[in-house]
């Protein structure tokens, strides 16, 4: 009779929590049971482990085998516990030494012949194992992603026999090489492709420079989507720690991370049929939603009024706080969601209100109902609104406009100025920092007071106007906010109920 302990990880939201796989091989009638809140896929590992051990030439214990996944109150799901259970059975039955098990964590799903299949969230597990000072053994198909962590020791295994050879000291497993690409590799989407739309281009640059939310309004085919898709190319590339955070979020969501995206700002564009949980995250064991996958990047909502009202209202907390909490009966998870929102919509149900061609046939009531699908509280959290009229044919056939590299250089200069001054982008200014760095003179205060009465600006809207004005002042190289900067910020403000 023997007891073996193997270390592993369970993925819970964005966290890879430690799990100890305790295997007891004792006497009595033959049996194999798994306890510790296992999901169906974990319970089914009994048959996979038994077949894999048999096909690899190992002996399965003749008596009763009990596997405990501790802590017992943490839900366990997926096939990631196959490998630690199999190694635990071998160690408990004396077929494998247990000297290295205290310093090694294992993850992997077993096929019936002992091959190892990939697991999701390998990068999260590698980060957690590295911080704990332990090596991580996992399937070779997941090892390259795990090696991106850059901390700790990662070993790649193709087969259960390779893991047994490594743990017994006969044949060490190879260490994967982390694939890297040049951070912030250029995208093919260039702002020069968008011709005309000078107002939209100006507000897009201000949004990028200050981290502000942007709404594009115009008829179909005027370049709203083209403009939005070029926003990530205007933003500075992510630093190494931020790039690792973005990659870990993608890994936790079960998405294969493309090394070509290393250092790039994420751009998420969910379809308007997406539900609230799809946007914010959810499920019995909550996983990241679109707002978290867009963390440190851009969330683009095309056809904004066509989204479900409940889904749009769920964006209010992350837009204000930069994170959101998903609560279930037995657990609660908090996900980061610091993203820039870019939304696009038509001016009316048919899309042609205000078009010089006069194609719109929508009644005033229909237009009002269409625009009312976007609530005032949500619109209040959008800083800039750009009208996107149909461009003249001469503009479309003329020379291309300024390209992304030149605009990105100006954006980087504004961001560097704001970061050096206050340690954050202008969109994050609040409290005393807002009063100090976005201070208004007497003339500017009077202008804002008059505009607030005329436009019925809320306290939140006034704060956001000051943030935008600070960005406009930075773009102009001005040390303080002046009346023209404030006037431009007010003119770009979306009007609730319009």
mmCIF file of C-alpha atoms in Angstrom, residues 108-347:
data_model
loop_
_atom_site.group_PDB
_atom_site.id
_atom_site.type_symbol
_atom_site.label_atom_id
_atom_site.label_comp_id
_atom_site.label_asym_id
_atom_site.label_seq_id
_atom_site.Cartn_x
_atom_site.Cartn_y
_atom_site.Cartn_z
ATOM 1 C CA UNK A 108 -1.803 16.701 -20.245
ATOM 2 C CA UNK A 109 -4.586 14.651 -21.759
ATOM 3 C CA UNK A 110 -3.792 11.038 -22.589
ATOM 4 C CA UNK A 111 -4.823 9.077 -25.638
ATOM 5 C CA UNK A 112 -5.410 5.351 -25.221
ATOM 6 C CA UNK A 113 -1.940 4.505 -26.520
ATOM 7 C CA UNK A 114 -0.162 6.982 -24.240
ATOM 8 C CA UNK A 115 0.242 9.915 -26.635
ATOM 9 C CA UNK A 116 -0.217 13.333 -25.057
ATOM 10 C CA UNK A 117 -2.804 15.720 -26.429
ATOM 11 C CA UNK A 118 -2.662 19.525 -25.953
ATOM 12 C CA UNK A 119 -4.414 21.366 -23.145
ATOM 13 C CA UNK A 120 -5.776 24.895 -23.158
ATOM 14 C CA UNK A 121 -4.395 27.707 -20.962
ATOM 15 C CA UNK A 122 -0.878 26.249 -21.036
ATOM 16 C CA UNK A 123 0.609 29.741 -20.822
ATOM 17 C CA UNK A 124 -1.321 30.547 -17.637
ATOM 18 C CA UNK A 125 -0.092 27.300 -16.054
ATOM 19 C CA UNK A 126 3.507 28.029 -17.082
ATOM 20 C CA UNK A 127 3.394 31.508 -15.527
ATOM 21 C CA UNK A 128 1.968 30.140 -12.265
ATOM 22 C CA UNK A 129 4.418 27.214 -12.112
ATOM 23 C CA UNK A 130 7.377 29.496 -12.839
ATOM 24 C CA UNK A 131 6.373 31.882 -10.067
ATOM 25 C CA UNK A 132 6.076 28.906 -7.694
ATOM 26 C CA UNK A 133 9.608 27.824 -8.604
ATOM 27 C CA UNK A 134 8.630 24.488 -10.116
ATOM 28 C CA UNK A 135 9.189 22.888 -13.533
ATOM 29 C CA UNK A 136 6.210 22.205 -15.785
ATOM 30 C CA UNK A 137 5.827 19.087 -17.942
ATOM 31 C CA UNK A 138 3.105 19.252 -20.564
ATOM 32 C CA UNK A 139 2.298 18.037 -24.092
ATOM 33 C CA UNK A 140 4.670 19.148 -26.838
ATOM 34 C CA UNK A 141 1.774 20.690 -28.770
ATOM 35 C CA UNK A 142 1.244 23.141 -25.883
ATOM 36 C CA UNK A 143 4.883 23.630 -24.908
ATOM 37 C CA UNK A 144 5.759 26.421 -27.358
ATOM 38 C CA UNK A 145 2.915 28.551 -26.010
ATOM 39 C CA UNK A 146 3.972 27.787 -22.416
ATOM 40 C CA UNK A 147 7.548 28.798 -23.179
ATOM 41 C CA UNK A 148 6.343 32.343 -23.899
ATOM 42 C CA UNK A 149 6.117 32.827 -20.137
ATOM 43 C CA UNK A 150 9.887 33.192 -20.009
ATOM 44 C CA UNK A 151 10.052 32.162 -16.354
ATOM 45 C CA UNK A 152 10.688 28.760 -14.836
ATOM 46 C CA UNK A 153 11.440 25.502 -16.580
ATOM 47 C CA UNK A 154 9.143 23.987 -19.220
ATOM 48 C CA UNK A 155 9.509 20.461 -20.613
ATOM 49 C CA UNK A 156 7.750 19.124 -23.699
ATOM 50 C CA UNK A 157 6.547 15.521 -23.856
ATOM 51 C CA UNK A 158 5.089 13.576 -26.778
ATOM 52 C CA UNK A 159 4.257 10.361 -24.912
ATOM 53 C CA UNK A 160 3.704 8.975 -21.424
ATOM 54 C CA UNK A 161 6.857 6.874 -21.749
ATOM 55 C CA UNK A 162 8.871 10.059 -22.310
ATOM 56 C CA UNK A 163 7.466 11.530 -19.084
ATOM 57 C CA UNK A 164 8.332 8.323 -17.208
ATOM 58 C CA UNK A 165 11.876 8.415 -18.594
ATOM 59 C CA UNK A 166 12.275 12.040 -17.561
ATOM 60 C CA UNK A 167 11.015 11.524 -14.011
ATOM 61 C CA UNK A 168 13.178 8.446 -13.538
ATOM 62 C CA UNK A 169 16.254 10.344 -14.735
ATOM 63 C CA UNK A 170 16.942 8.138 -17.778
ATOM 64 C CA UNK A 171 16.131 10.568 -20.585
ATOM 65 C CA UNK A 172 15.408 14.257 -19.836
ATOM 66 C CA UNK A 173 12.627 15.836 -21.856
ATOM 67 C CA UNK A 174 13.574 18.697 -24.202
ATOM 68 C CA UNK A 175 12.948 22.323 -23.306
ATOM 69 C CA UNK A 176 10.902 24.101 -25.982
ATOM 70 C CA UNK A 177 12.153 27.311 -27.535
ATOM 71 C CA UNK A 178 9.730 30.188 -27.203
ATOM 72 C CA UNK A 179 8.840 31.508 -30.669
ATOM 73 C CA UNK A 180 9.053 35.276 -30.875
ATOM 74 C CA UNK A 181 8.189 37.805 -33.501
ATOM 75 C CA UNK A 182 9.073 41.475 -33.652
ATOM 76 C CA UNK A 183 6.785 43.298 -31.251
ATOM 77 C CA UNK A 184 4.157 45.404 -32.911
ATOM 78 C CA UNK A 185 4.742 44.052 -36.413
ATOM 79 C CA UNK A 186 3.070 46.324 -38.903
ATOM 80 C CA UNK A 187 -0.419 45.573 -40.104
ATOM 81 C CA UNK A 188 -1.507 45.769 -43.720
ATOM 82 C CA UNK A 189 -4.385 48.078 -42.735
ATOM 83 C CA UNK A 190 -3.144 51.606 -43.398
ATOM 84 C CA UNK A 191 -5.018 54.788 -42.615
ATOM 85 C CA UNK A 192 -4.082 56.048 -46.073
ATOM 86 C CA UNK A 193 -6.709 53.657 -47.458
ATOM 87 C CA UNK A 194 -9.462 55.836 -45.933
ATOM 88 C CA UNK A 195 -9.992 58.741 -48.326
ATOM 89 C CA UNK A 196 -11.951 61.800 -47.331
ATOM 90 C CA UNK A 197 -13.576 61.682 -43.893
ATOM 91 C CA UNK A 198 -11.220 64.242 -42.387
ATOM 92 C CA UNK A 199 -13.475 64.656 -39.366
ATOM 93 C CA UNK A 200 -13.459 60.934 -38.699
ATOM 94 C CA UNK A 201 -9.697 60.732 -39.122
ATOM 95 C CA UNK A 202 -9.178 63.627 -36.699
ATOM 96 C CA UNK A 203 -11.335 62.084 -33.978
ATOM 97 C CA UNK A 204 -9.790 58.662 -34.516
ATOM 98 C CA UNK A 205 -6.353 60.186 -33.895
ATOM 99 C CA UNK A 206 -7.588 61.922 -30.742
ATOM 100 C CA UNK A 207 -9.177 58.694 -29.513
ATOM 101 C CA UNK A 208 -5.909 56.822 -30.031
ATOM 102 C CA UNK A 209 -3.841 59.543 -28.373
ATOM 103 C CA UNK A 210 -5.944 59.767 -25.231
ATOM 104 C CA UNK A 211 -7.494 56.297 -25.000
ATOM 105 C CA UNK A 212 -11.004 57.691 -25.536
ATOM 106 C CA UNK A 213 -14.143 55.865 -26.684
ATOM 107 C CA UNK A 214 -15.447 56.750 -30.146
ATOM 108 C CA UNK A 215 -18.776 56.536 -31.987
ATOM 109 C CA UNK A 216 -18.933 56.690 -35.804
ATOM 110 C CA UNK A 217 -22.299 57.615 -37.342
ATOM 111 C CA UNK A 218 -23.036 57.602 -41.052
ATOM 112 C CA UNK A 219 -24.750 55.899 -43.995
ATOM 113 C CA UNK A 220 -23.575 52.486 -45.216
ATOM 114 C CA UNK A 221 -20.360 52.434 -47.205
ATOM 115 C CA UNK A 222 -18.858 55.658 -45.865
ATOM 116 C CA UNK A 223 -15.796 54.034 -44.287
ATOM 117 C CA UNK A 224 -16.832 53.545 -40.651
ATOM 118 C CA UNK A 225 -15.542 49.985 -40.420
ATOM 119 C CA UNK A 226 -12.408 50.782 -42.434
ATOM 120 C CA UNK A 227 -11.597 53.611 -40.058
ATOM 121 C CA UNK A 228 -12.183 51.528 -36.945
ATOM 122 C CA UNK A 229 -10.014 48.645 -38.153
ATOM 123 C CA UNK A 230 -7.071 50.983 -38.569
ATOM 124 C CA UNK A 231 -7.107 52.135 -34.967
ATOM 125 C CA UNK A 232 -4.807 49.372 -33.591
ATOM 126 C CA UNK A 233 -2.162 50.419 -36.109
ATOM 127 C CA UNK A 234 -2.086 53.896 -34.552
ATOM 128 C CA UNK A 235 -1.448 52.614 -31.024
ATOM 129 C CA UNK A 236 2.062 51.974 -29.654
ATOM 130 C CA UNK A 237 3.042 48.279 -29.413
ATOM 131 C CA UNK A 238 2.586 46.563 -26.077
ATOM 132 C CA UNK A 239 5.465 46.287 -23.646
ATOM 133 C CA UNK A 240 6.683 42.775 -22.818
ATOM 134 C CA UNK A 241 4.674 42.458 -19.592
ATOM 135 C CA UNK A 242 1.485 43.725 -21.250
ATOM 136 C CA UNK A 243 2.031 41.454 -24.272
ATOM 137 C CA UNK A 244 2.364 38.481 -21.909
ATOM 138 C CA UNK A 245 -0.847 39.508 -20.130
ATOM 139 C CA UNK A 246 -2.754 39.707 -23.433
ATOM 140 C CA UNK A 247 -1.368 36.336 -24.550
ATOM 141 C CA UNK A 248 -2.345 34.767 -21.211
ATOM 142 C CA UNK A 249 -5.912 36.028 -21.596
ATOM 143 C CA UNK A 250 -6.143 34.464 -25.063
ATOM 144 C CA UNK A 251 -4.716 31.232 -23.640
ATOM 145 C CA UNK A 252 -7.232 31.175 -20.765
ATOM 146 C CA UNK A 253 -10.068 31.624 -23.262
ATOM 147 C CA UNK A 254 -8.970 28.485 -25.091
ATOM 148 C CA UNK A 255 -7.803 30.342 -28.195
ATOM 149 C CA UNK A 256 -4.621 29.337 -29.958
ATOM 150 C CA UNK A 257 -2.272 32.294 -29.576
ATOM 151 C CA UNK A 258 -0.565 33.314 -32.818
ATOM 152 C CA UNK A 259 3.024 34.364 -32.273
ATOM 153 C CA UNK A 260 2.589 36.906 -35.083
ATOM 154 C CA UNK A 261 0.237 38.760 -32.710
ATOM 155 C CA UNK A 262 2.871 39.122 -29.993
ATOM 156 C CA UNK A 263 3.010 42.785 -28.935
ATOM 157 C CA UNK A 264 0.021 43.793 -31.052
ATOM 158 C CA UNK A 265 -3.025 45.448 -29.586
ATOM 159 C CA UNK A 266 -5.982 43.053 -29.715
ATOM 160 C CA UNK A 267 -8.886 44.013 -31.969
ATOM 161 C CA UNK A 268 -12.187 42.284 -31.281
ATOM 162 C CA UNK A 269 -15.243 42.756 -33.494
ATOM 163 C CA UNK A 270 -18.110 40.525 -32.260
ATOM 164 C CA UNK A 271 -21.217 40.149 -34.410
ATOM 165 C CA UNK A 272 -24.272 42.104 -33.302
ATOM 166 C CA UNK A 273 -26.033 38.825 -32.451
ATOM 167 C CA UNK A 274 -23.541 38.243 -29.593
ATOM 168 C CA UNK A 275 -25.203 37.700 -26.229
ATOM 169 C CA UNK A 276 -24.377 39.421 -22.960
ATOM 170 C CA UNK A 277 -22.290 36.486 -21.636
ATOM 171 C CA UNK A 278 -20.412 36.350 -24.954
ATOM 172 C CA UNK A 279 -19.409 39.979 -24.482
ATOM 173 C CA UNK A 280 -18.672 39.973 -20.767
ATOM 174 C CA UNK A 281 -17.738 36.336 -20.139
ATOM 175 C CA UNK A 282 -19.698 33.619 -18.423
ATOM 176 C CA UNK A 283 -20.557 29.959 -18.226
ATOM 177 C CA UNK A 284 -20.808 27.627 -15.245
ATOM 178 C CA UNK A 285 -17.050 28.074 -14.864
ATOM 179 C CA UNK A 286 -16.663 31.645 -16.198
ATOM 180 C CA UNK A 287 -14.269 32.244 -19.046
ATOM 181 C CA UNK A 288 -13.216 35.585 -20.553
ATOM 182 C CA UNK A 289 -15.632 37.327 -22.900
ATOM 183 C CA UNK A 290 -15.019 39.780 -25.727
ATOM 184 C CA UNK A 291 -14.393 42.741 -23.420
ATOM 185 C CA UNK A 292 -11.569 40.833 -21.705
ATOM 186 C CA UNK A 293 -10.162 39.531 -24.989
ATOM 187 C CA UNK A 294 -10.010 43.201 -26.051
ATOM 188 C CA UNK A 295 -8.050 44.158 -22.896
ATOM 189 C CA UNK A 296 -5.357 46.733 -23.733
ATOM 190 C CA UNK A 297 -6.760 46.932 -27.248
ATOM 191 C CA UNK A 298 -9.921 47.824 -29.165
ATOM 192 C CA UNK A 299 -13.478 46.496 -28.969
ATOM 193 C CA UNK A 300 -15.356 47.339 -32.170
ATOM 194 C CA UNK A 301 -19.148 47.097 -32.128
ATOM 195 C CA UNK A 302 -20.518 47.509 -35.634
ATOM 196 C CA UNK A 303 -24.258 48.153 -36.036
ATOM 197 C CA UNK A 304 -24.413 49.233 -32.393
ATOM 198 C CA UNK A 305 -28.231 49.568 -32.109
ATOM 199 C CA UNK A 306 -28.669 45.995 -33.376
ATOM 200 C CA UNK A 307 -27.007 44.516 -30.273
ATOM 201 C CA UNK A 308 -29.342 43.269 -27.558
ATOM 202 C CA UNK A 309 -30.102 45.977 -25.021
ATOM 203 C CA UNK A 310 -29.024 43.758 -22.121
ATOM 204 C CA UNK A 311 -25.696 43.020 -23.830
ATOM 205 C CA UNK A 312 -24.960 46.717 -24.307
ATOM 206 C CA UNK A 313 -25.906 47.607 -20.754
ATOM 207 C CA UNK A 314 -23.459 44.987 -19.493
ATOM 208 C CA UNK A 315 -20.655 47.133 -20.939
ATOM 209 C CA UNK A 316 -21.259 49.967 -18.515
ATOM 210 C CA UNK A 317 -19.197 48.553 -15.642
ATOM 211 C CA UNK A 318 -16.084 47.645 -17.668
ATOM 212 C CA UNK A 319 -16.190 50.968 -19.534
ATOM 213 C CA UNK A 320 -16.150 52.822 -16.222
ATOM 214 C CA UNK A 321 -13.893 50.608 -14.088
ATOM 215 C CA UNK A 322 -11.671 48.730 -16.550
ATOM 216 C CA UNK A 323 -12.699 45.358 -15.133
ATOM 217 C CA UNK A 324 -15.830 43.338 -14.542
ATOM 218 C CA UNK A 325 -16.907 40.705 -12.065
ATOM 219 C CA UNK A 326 -18.842 37.613 -13.155
ATOM 220 C CA UNK A 327 -20.739 36.056 -10.261
ATOM 221 C CA UNK A 328 -22.197 32.576 -10.080
ATOM 222 C CA UNK A 329 -23.868 30.779 -7.188
ATOM 223 C CA UNK A 330 -20.678 29.012 -6.076
ATOM 224 C CA UNK A 331 -17.930 31.298 -7.314
ATOM 225 C CA UNK A 332 -16.957 34.763 -8.455
ATOM 226 C CA UNK A 333 -14.356 35.794 -11.026
ATOM 227 C CA UNK A 334 -12.979 39.245 -11.861
ATOM 228 C CA UNK A 335 -11.622 39.824 -15.376
ATOM 229 C CA UNK A 336 -9.582 42.786 -16.659
ATOM 230 C CA UNK A 337 -11.334 44.823 -19.339
ATOM 231 C CA UNK A 338 -9.379 48.008 -20.008
ATOM 232 C CA UNK A 339 -10.224 48.531 -23.672
ATOM 233 C CA UNK A 340 -11.096 51.305 -26.097
ATOM 234 C CA UNK A 341 -14.635 51.124 -27.404
ATOM 235 C CA UNK A 342 -15.220 52.049 -31.036
ATOM 236 C CA UNK A 343 -18.823 51.747 -32.170
ATOM 237 C CA UNK A 344 -20.461 52.344 -35.551
ATOM 238 C CA UNK A 345 -24.085 52.876 -36.435
ATOM 239 C CA UNK A 346 -26.352 54.147 -39.161
ATOM 240 C CA UNK A 347 -28.266 57.382 -38.574
#
